[in-house]
Amino acid sequence: MINSVEAAAKILLRSKYIIALTGSGISAESGIPTFRGKDGLWSKYKPEELATPYAFARNPKLVWEWYSWRMKLIKEAKPNPAHITLAKLQNMRIIKTLITQNIDDLHERAGSRDIIKLHGDIFTVRCINCIFTQKLTNPPIEIPPKCPRCGAYLRPDVVWFGESLSPEIINKAFIEAEKADAILVIGTSGVVMPAGLIPKVVKDNGGKVIEINIEETVITSYADLFLKSKAGEILPKIFEKIMEIRRSRHV
Ligand code: APR
């Protein structure tokens, strides 16, 4: 089996429409905890107490304390080489579309654009009662924050367990999956739907699935290439290999 960095680079170079799907693992090297696995958030906190509409109705202060903590963590974090490399591949149009499950802004801060954010954005808040919405730069001072328009509570504009994703965002993501002849799946356990179906759509259409993860997942069984590595370490190597092959072809 030729070196998997080289194999990945060759697949990407001969593909016409490459998309990427990322999960919390791509932000792990920036110091943002993932959800599952031994140090994951769900090993310390109960999602049903913090990430559901019922939890918010029951205890908006607790939910907001948790999201404020995560907002601070993300603000202090920096995009890592994985985010930066994806942004470079996107700006070179090698990657056509970036779809993320993450609610952090590290892809944006790395330079990625037109990101399909399946689960929302932690820095956007919306009123539970009226149409008010606002982009924050810092965690709210008042916890839980109140809508300046109607006085009801503001909530993070993210998708909680038990809630459905916005149909137009799902639609956009699956149209991209249908168009793709290759997908880079980075740092996701692939267990949350509908995001977990996206690589399968590419595969079922005859596209190539390249998975980057530090351990096997439910996606590995049908991936064409499984690169067992930290995203921040291997993505720059794949980028370098792509550039090297391109240069050698222009000799
Ligand atoms: N490089 C690559 N992969 C990594 C790294 C790393 N440095 N560190 C961890 N991983 C992998 C883990 O092995 C795991 O497979 O990232 C994956 C993270 O999986 P989860 O914690 O389940 O996160 P994710 O797949 O993004 O969860 C999906 O679940 O809780 C909800 O809404 C939340 O968007 C989230 C969704």
mmCIF file of C-alpha atoms and ligand atoms in Angstrom:
data_model
loop_
_atom_site.group_PDB
_atom_site.id
_atom_site.type_symbol
_atom_site.label_atom_id
_atom_site.label_comp_id
_atom_site.label_asym_id
_atom_site.label_seq_id
_atom_site.Cartn_x
_atom_site.Cartn_y
_atom_site.Cartn_z
ATOM 1 C CA MET A 1 0.000 0.000 0.000
ATOM 2 C CA ILE A 2 1.724 3.183 -1.109
ATOM 3 C CA ASN A 3 2.241 5.806 1.577
ATOM 4 C CA SER A 4 -1.228 6.968 2.595
ATOM 5 C CA VAL A 5 -0.323 10.690 2.415
ATOM 6 C CA GLU A 6 0.638 10.131 -1.211
ATOM 7 C CA ALA A 7 -2.461 8.030 -1.865
ATOM 8 C CA ALA A 8 -4.671 10.770 -0.399
ATOM 9 C CA ALA A 9 -2.940 13.473 -2.444
ATOM 10 C CA LYS A 10 -3.370 11.444 -5.654
ATOM 11 C CA ILE A 11 -7.070 10.816 -4.998
ATOM 12 C CA LEU A 12 -7.614 14.523 -4.342
ATOM 13 C CA LEU A 13 -5.668 15.542 -7.466
ATOM 14 C CA ARG A 14 -7.671 13.288 -9.766
ATOM 15 C CA SER A 15 -11.058 14.211 -8.238
ATOM 16 C CA LYS A 16 -13.210 16.904 -9.800
ATOM 17 C CA TYR A 17 -15.488 17.968 -6.934
ATOM 18 C CA ILE A 18 -14.060 17.497 -3.455
ATOM 19 C CA ILE A 19 -15.928 18.418 -0.288
ATOM 20 C CA ALA A 20 -14.858 18.208 3.356
ATOM 21 C CA LEU A 21 -16.868 17.270 6.449
ATOM 22 C CA THR A 22 -15.387 18.148 9.837
ATOM 23 C CA GLY A 23 -16.249 17.326 13.422
ATOM 24 C CA SER A 24 -14.973 18.378 16.819
ATOM 25 C CA GLY A 25 -11.765 16.359 16.355
ATOM 26 C CA ILE A 26 -10.407 19.008 13.968
ATOM 27 C CA SER A 27 -10.523 21.540 16.819
ATOM 28 C CA ALA A 28 -9.026 19.179 19.420
ATOM 29 C CA GLU A 29 -5.455 20.367 18.719
ATOM 30 C CA SER A 30 -6.682 23.910 19.338
ATOM 31 C CA GLY A 31 -7.592 22.840 22.863
ATOM 32 C CA ILE A 32 -11.340 22.543 22.291
ATOM 33 C CA PRO A 33 -12.703 19.343 23.876
ATOM 34 C CA THR A 34 -14.460 16.828 21.662
ATOM 35 C CA PHE A 35 -17.768 15.277 22.724
ATOM 36 C CA ARG A 36 -17.159 11.528 22.804
ATOM 37 C CA GLY A 37 -14.156 9.464 23.721
ATOM 38 C CA LYS A 38 -12.371 9.356 27.075
ATOM 39 C CA ASP A 39 -11.930 13.124 27.679
ATOM 40 C CA GLY A 40 -14.988 14.185 25.702
ATOM 41 C CA LEU A 41 -17.518 16.696 27.008
ATOM 42 C CA TRP A 42 -20.161 14.004 27.253
ATOM 43 C CA SER A 43 -17.957 12.055 29.654
ATOM 44 C CA LYS A 44 -18.126 14.984 32.111
ATOM 45 C CA TYR A 45 -21.501 16.562 31.412
ATOM 46 C CA LYS A 46 -24.904 15.133 30.589
ATOM 47 C CA PRO A 47 -26.090 16.433 27.193
ATOM 48 C CA GLU A 48 -29.686 16.135 28.399
ATOM 49 C CA GLU A 49 -28.850 18.673 31.123
ATOM 50 C CA LEU A 50 -27.073 21.162 28.878
ATOM 51 C CA ALA A 51 -27.834 20.718 25.213
ATOM 52 C CA THR A 52 -31.599 20.237 24.857
ATOM 53 C CA PRO A 53 -34.551 22.669 24.720
ATOM 54 C CA TYR A 54 -35.901 21.047 27.898
ATOM 55 C CA ALA A 55 -32.642 21.660 29.752
ATOM 56 C CA PHE A 56 -32.819 25.302 28.693
ATOM 57 C CA ALA A 57 -36.465 25.637 29.757
ATOM 58 C CA ARG A 58 -35.633 23.992 33.093
ATOM 59 C CA ASN A 59 -32.450 25.879 33.867
ATOM 60 C CA PRO A 60 -31.462 28.596 31.350
ATOM 61 C CA LYS A 61 -28.798 29.906 33.731
ATOM 62 C CA LEU A 62 -26.972 26.560 33.892
ATOM 63 C CA VAL A 63 -27.140 26.107 30.130
ATOM 64 C CA TRP A 64 -25.835 29.643 29.582
ATOM 65 C CA GLU A 65 -23.005 29.139 32.089
ATOM 66 C CA TRP A 66 -21.905 26.118 30.073
ATOM 67 C CA TYR A 67 -22.125 27.900 26.712
ATOM 68 C CA SER A 68 -20.329 30.965 28.112
ATOM 69 C CA TRP A 69 -17.513 28.698 29.287
ATOM 70 C CA ARG A 70 -17.307 27.145 25.810
ATOM 71 C CA MET A 71 -17.412 30.591 24.144
ATOM 72 C CA LYS A 72 -14.475 31.762 26.310
ATOM 73 C CA LEU A 73 -12.539 28.570 25.501
ATOM 74 C CA ILE A 74 -13.110 29.071 21.769
ATOM 75 C CA LYS A 75 -12.220 32.771 21.877
ATOM 76 C CA GLU A 76 -8.893 31.908 23.554
ATOM 77 C CA ALA A 77 -8.224 29.077 21.093
ATOM 78 C CA LYS A 78 -6.431 29.488 17.777
ATOM 79 C CA PRO A 79 -7.051 27.737 14.467
ATOM 80 C CA ASN A 80 -4.584 24.851 14.154
ATOM 81 C CA PRO A 81 -2.698 23.631 11.027
ATOM 82 C CA ALA A 82 -5.698 21.475 10.083
ATOM 83 C CA HIS A 83 -8.082 24.464 9.890
ATOM 84 C CA ILE A 84 -5.413 26.501 8.084
ATOM 85 C CA THR A 85 -4.673 23.779 5.531
ATOM 86 C CA LEU A 86 -8.381 23.265 4.795
ATOM 87 C CA ALA A 87 -8.743 27.014 4.215
ATOM 88 C CA LYS A 88 -5.781 26.937 1.795
ATOM 89 C CA LEU A 89 -7.254 23.957 -0.090
ATOM 90 C CA GLN A 90 -10.601 25.795 -0.245
ATOM 91 C CA ASN A 91 -9.053 29.049 -1.465
ATOM 92 C CA MET A 92 -7.195 27.058 -4.165
ATOM 93 C CA ARG A 93 -10.605 25.560 -5.122
ATOM 94 C CA ILE A 94 -9.169 22.066 -4.539
ATOM 95 C CA ILE A 95 -11.885 21.713 -1.897
ATOM 96 C CA LYS A 96 -15.151 23.094 -3.254
ATOM 97 C CA THR A 97 -17.246 23.075 -0.066
ATOM 98 C CA LEU A 98 -16.548 22.795 3.654
ATOM 99 C CA ILE A 99 -19.325 21.323 5.781
ATOM 100 C CA THR A 100 -18.823 21.362 9.546
ATOM 101 C CA GLN A 101 -20.674 20.038 12.570
ATOM 102 C CA ASN A 102 -18.670 22.409 14.767
ATOM 103 C CA ILE A 103 -20.211 25.522 16.295
ATOM 104 C CA ASP A 104 -16.813 27.160 16.896
ATOM 105 C CA ASP A 105 -15.426 29.836 14.544
ATOM 106 C CA LEU A 106 -11.985 28.317 13.986
ATOM 107 C CA HIS A 107 -12.616 27.482 10.315
ATOM 108 C CA GLU A 108 -13.678 31.099 9.701
ATOM 109 C CA ARG A 109 -10.677 32.474 11.608
ATOM 110 C CA ALA A 110 -8.417 30.172 9.544
ATOM 111 C CA GLY A 111 -9.737 31.813 6.364
ATOM 112 C CA SER A 112 -12.416 29.373 5.209
ATOM 113 C CA ARG A 113 -15.496 30.939 3.568
ATOM 114 C CA ASP A 114 -19.057 29.861 2.691
ATOM 115 C CA ILE A 115 -18.987 27.169 5.339
ATOM 116 C CA ILE A 116 -22.079 25.007 5.728
ATOM 117 C CA LYS A 117 -22.488 24.982 9.529
ATOM 118 C CA LEU A 118 -24.859 22.094 10.165
ATOM 119 C CA HIS A 119 -25.245 22.624 13.926
ATOM 120 C CA GLY A 120 -25.177 26.434 14.088
ATOM 121 C CA ASP A 121 -22.781 28.964 15.546
ATOM 122 C CA ILE A 122 -22.031 29.409 19.252
ATOM 123 C CA PHE A 123 -21.490 33.173 18.832
ATOM 124 C CA THR A 124 -24.940 33.783 17.369
ATOM 125 C CA VAL A 125 -27.868 34.143 19.770
ATOM 126 C CA ARG A 126 -31.573 34.263 19.013
ATOM 127 C CA CYS A 127 -34.685 35.095 20.990
ATOM 128 C CA ILE A 128 -36.870 32.165 22.038
ATOM 129 C CA ASN A 129 -39.935 34.303 21.418
ATOM 130 C CA CYS A 130 -39.419 36.784 18.582
ATOM 131 C CA ILE A 131 -37.269 37.172 15.453
ATOM 132 C CA PHE A 132 -34.402 38.926 17.229
ATOM 133 C CA THR A 133 -30.961 37.496 16.532
ATOM 134 C CA GLN A 134 -27.485 38.866 17.197
ATOM 135 C CA LYS A 135 -23.855 37.951 16.537
ATOM 136 C CA LEU A 136 -21.816 38.217 19.767
ATOM 137 C CA THR A 137 -18.067 38.723 20.036
ATOM 138 C CA ASN A 138 -17.938 37.855 23.745
ATOM 139 C CA PRO A 139 -20.031 35.757 26.111
ATOM 140 C CA PRO A 140 -23.051 37.751 27.370
ATOM 141 C CA ILE A 141 -22.544 39.786 30.564
ATOM 142 C CA GLU A 142 -26.020 38.999 31.886
ATOM 143 C CA ILE A 143 -26.735 35.253 32.241
ATOM 144 C CA PRO A 144 -29.226 34.252 30.893
ATOM 145 C CA PRO A 145 -29.348 37.195 28.447
ATOM 146 C CA LYS A 146 -32.711 38.792 27.648
ATOM 147 C CA CYS A 147 -34.029 39.886 24.273
ATOM 148 C CA PRO A 148 -33.735 43.702 23.934
ATOM 149 C CA ARG A 149 -36.774 43.576 21.650
ATOM 150 C CA CYS A 150 -39.308 41.594 23.718
ATOM 151 C CA GLY A 151 -37.625 40.725 27.022
ATOM 152 C CA ALA A 152 -37.745 36.932 26.578
ATOM 153 C CA TYR A 153 -34.595 34.829 26.985
ATOM 154 C CA LEU A 154 -31.950 34.687 24.267
ATOM 155 C CA ARG A 155 -30.493 31.231 23.473
ATOM 156 C CA PRO A 156 -27.414 30.076 21.552
ATOM 157 C CA ASP A 157 -28.320 29.644 17.874
ATOM 158 C CA VAL A 158 -27.151 26.020 17.820
ATOM 159 C CA VAL A 159 -28.938 22.726 17.165
ATOM 160 C CA TRP A 160 -29.671 20.905 20.434
ATOM 161 C CA PHE A 161 -30.464 17.235 20.858
ATOM 162 C CA GLY A 162 -34.114 16.706 20.020
ATOM 163 C CA GLU A 163 -34.108 19.619 17.564
ATOM 164 C CA SER A 164 -33.958 19.348 13.806
ATOM 165 C CA LEU A 165 -31.420 21.085 11.624
ATOM 166 C CA SER A 166 -32.618 23.843 9.319
ATOM 167 C CA PRO A 167 -34.016 22.175 6.167
ATOM 168 C CA GLU A 168 -32.246 24.583 3.833
ATOM 169 C CA ILE A 169 -28.889 23.840 5.486
ATOM 170 C CA ILE A 170 -29.445 20.073 5.285
ATOM 171 C CA ASN A 171 -30.527 20.470 1.663
ATOM 172 C CA LYS A 172 -27.426 22.491 0.782
ATOM 173 C CA ALA A 173 -25.146 19.923 2.441
ATOM 174 C CA PHE A 174 -26.709 16.943 0.679
ATOM 175 C CA ILE A 175 -26.689 18.677 -2.710
ATOM 176 C CA GLU A 176 -22.951 19.120 -2.210
ATOM 177 C CA ALA A 177 -22.611 15.458 -1.194
ATOM 178 C CA GLU A 178 -24.447 14.405 -4.375
ATOM 179 C CA LYS A 179 -22.083 16.538 -6.485
ATOM 180 C CA ALA A 180 -18.908 15.261 -4.826
ATOM 181 C CA ASP A 181 -16.619 12.604 -6.291
ATOM 182 C CA ALA A 182 -14.443 12.741 -3.168
ATOM 183 C CA ILE A 183 -14.914 13.699 0.484
ATOM 184 C CA LEU A 184 -12.350 14.394 3.197
ATOM 185 C CA VAL A 185 -13.921 13.357 6.520
ATOM 186 C CA ILE A 186 -11.944 14.857 9.383
ATOM 187 C CA GLY A 187 -12.313 14.411 13.144
ATOM 188 C CA THR A 188 -15.840 13.099 13.447
ATOM 189 C CA SER A 189 -17.163 9.949 15.087
ATOM 190 C CA GLY A 190 -19.874 9.929 12.415
ATOM 191 C CA VAL A 191 -22.557 8.862 14.893
ATOM 192 C CA VAL A 192 -24.740 11.993 14.806
ATOM 193 C CA MET A 193 -27.277 12.214 11.988
ATOM 194 C CA PRO A 194 -27.887 13.543 9.442
ATOM 195 C CA ALA A 195 -24.212 14.664 9.255
ATOM 196 C CA GLY A 196 -23.036 11.052 9.553
ATOM 197 C CA LEU A 197 -24.872 10.186 6.312
ATOM 198 C CA ILE A 198 -22.966 12.696 4.163
ATOM 199 C CA PRO A 199 -19.860 10.525 3.529
ATOM 200 C CA LYS A 200 -22.132 7.571 2.752
ATOM 201 C CA VAL A 201 -23.923 9.571 0.020
ATOM 202 C CA VAL A 202 -20.561 10.294 -1.620
ATOM 203 C CA LYS A 203 -19.554 6.634 -1.324
ATOM 204 C CA ASP A 204 -22.863 5.314 -2.684
ATOM 205 C CA ASN A 205 -22.462 7.648 -5.695
ATOM 206 C CA GLY A 206 -19.102 6.029 -6.460
ATOM 207 C CA GLY A 207 -17.075 8.838 -4.845
ATOM 208 C CA LYS A 208 -13.915 8.342 -2.775
ATOM 209 C CA VAL A 209 -14.011 8.675 1.034
ATOM 210 C CA ILE A 210 -10.781 9.724 2.758
ATOM 211 C CA GLU A 211 -11.065 9.644 6.556
ATOM 212 C CA ILE A 212 -8.639 11.363 8.927
ATOM 213 C CA ASN A 213 -9.061 10.350 12.568
ATOM 214 C CA ILE A 214 -6.946 9.226 15.504
ATOM 215 C CA GLU A 215 -9.101 6.111 15.815
ATOM 216 C CA GLU A 216 -11.464 4.053 13.687
ATOM 217 C CA THR A 217 -15.103 5.122 13.461
ATOM 218 C CA VAL A 218 -18.333 3.889 11.871
ATOM 219 C CA ILE A 219 -17.124 5.562 8.664
ATOM 220 C CA THR A 220 -13.844 3.648 8.522
ATOM 221 C CA SER A 221 -15.575 0.452 7.404
ATOM 222 C CA TYR A 222 -16.438 2.019 4.031
ATOM 223 C CA ALA A 223 -13.654 4.601 3.704
ATOM 224 C CA ASP A 224 -11.378 4.172 0.680
ATOM 225 C CA LEU A 225 -8.518 5.538 2.749
ATOM 226 C CA PHE A 226 -8.228 5.734 6.533
ATOM 227 C CA LEU A 227 -5.376 7.937 7.739
ATOM 228 C CA LYS A 228 -4.868 7.236 11.453
ATOM 229 C CA SER A 229 -3.363 10.541 12.513
ATOM 230 C CA LYS A 230 -4.007 13.862 14.162
ATOM 231 C CA ALA A 231 -5.611 16.178 11.624
ATOM 232 C CA GLY A 232 -3.176 19.008 12.412
ATOM 233 C CA GLU A 233 -0.238 16.750 11.616
ATOM 234 C CA ILE A 234 -1.348 14.945 8.474
ATOM 235 C CA LEU A 235 -3.310 17.616 6.575
ATOM 236 C CA PRO A 236 -0.206 19.820 6.065
ATOM 237 C CA LYS A 237 1.659 16.714 4.805
ATOM 238 C CA ILE A 238 -1.113 15.975 2.304
ATOM 239 C CA PHE A 239 -1.013 19.618 1.176
ATOM 240 C CA GLU A 240 2.776 19.451 0.689
ATOM 241 C CA LYS A 241 2.445 16.216 -1.300
ATOM 242 C CA ILE A 242 -0.234 17.788 -3.537
ATOM 243 C CA MET A 243 2.060 20.742 -4.258
ATOM 244 C CA GLU A 244 5.028 18.416 -4.902
ATOM 245 C CA ILE A 245 3.049 16.283 -7.369
ATOM 246 C CA ARG A 246 1.701 19.392 -9.107
ATOM 247 C CA ARG A 247 5.225 20.820 -9.457
ATOM 248 C CA SER A 248 6.560 17.540 -10.820
ATOM 249 C CA ARG A 249 3.778 17.506 -13.414
ATOM 250 C CA HIS A 250 4.651 21.010 -14.599
ATOM 251 C CA VAL A 251 8.297 20.151 -15.184
HETATM 252 N N1 APR B 1 -7.398 14.641 14.774
HETATM 253 C C1 APR B 1 -8.353 13.906 14.137
HETATM 254 N N2 APR B 1 -9.408 13.340 14.775
HETATM 255 C C2 APR B 1 -9.481 13.532 16.115
HETATM 256 C C3 APR B 1 -8.526 14.286 16.850
HETATM 257 C C4 APR B 1 -7.458 14.846 16.122
HETATM 258 N N3 APR B 1 -6.483 15.573 16.722
HETATM 259 N N4 APR B 1 -8.897 14.281 18.169
HETATM 260 C C5 APR B 1 -10.046 13.574 18.242
HETATM 261 N N5 APR B 1 -10.396 13.118 17.019
HETATM 262 C C6 APR B 1 -11.582 12.347 16.637
HETATM 263 C C7 APR B 1 -12.070 11.339 17.676
HETATM 264 O O1 APR B 1 -11.397 10.104 17.508
HETATM 265 C C8 APR B 1 -13.559 11.239 17.305
HETATM 266 O O2 APR B 1 -13.770 10.243 16.327
HETATM 267 O O3 APR B 1 -12.639 13.272 16.499
HETATM 268 C C9 APR B 1 -13.879 12.596 16.682
HETATM 269 C C10 APR B 1 -14.777 13.448 17.564
HETATM 270 O O4 APR B 1 -16.009 12.777 17.665
HETATM 271 P P1 APR B 1 -17.158 13.407 18.589
HETATM 272 O O5 APR B 1 -16.574 13.814 19.890
HETATM 273 O O6 APR B 1 -18.305 12.476 18.541
HETATM 274 O O7 APR B 1 -17.523 14.779 17.851
HETATM 275 P P2 APR B 1 -18.408 14.958 16.540
HETATM 276 O O8 APR B 1 -18.296 13.779 15.629
HETATM 277 O O9 APR B 1 -18.066 16.285 15.978
HETATM 278 O O10 APR B 1 -19.886 15.016 17.167
HETATM 279 C C11 APR B 1 -20.928 15.339 16.297
HETATM 280 O O11 APR B 1 -22.347 15.496 18.257
HETATM 281 O O12 APR B 1 -22.650 16.244 20.413
HETATM 282 C C12 APR B 1 -22.963 16.484 19.085
HETATM 283 O O13 APR B 1 -23.527 18.547 18.138
HETATM 284 C C13 APR B 1 -22.445 17.825 18.645
HETATM 285 O O14 APR B 1 -21.533 18.465 16.489
HETATM 286 C C14 APR B 1 -21.459 17.494 17.526
HETATM 287 C C15 APR B 1 -21.946 16.143 17.053
#
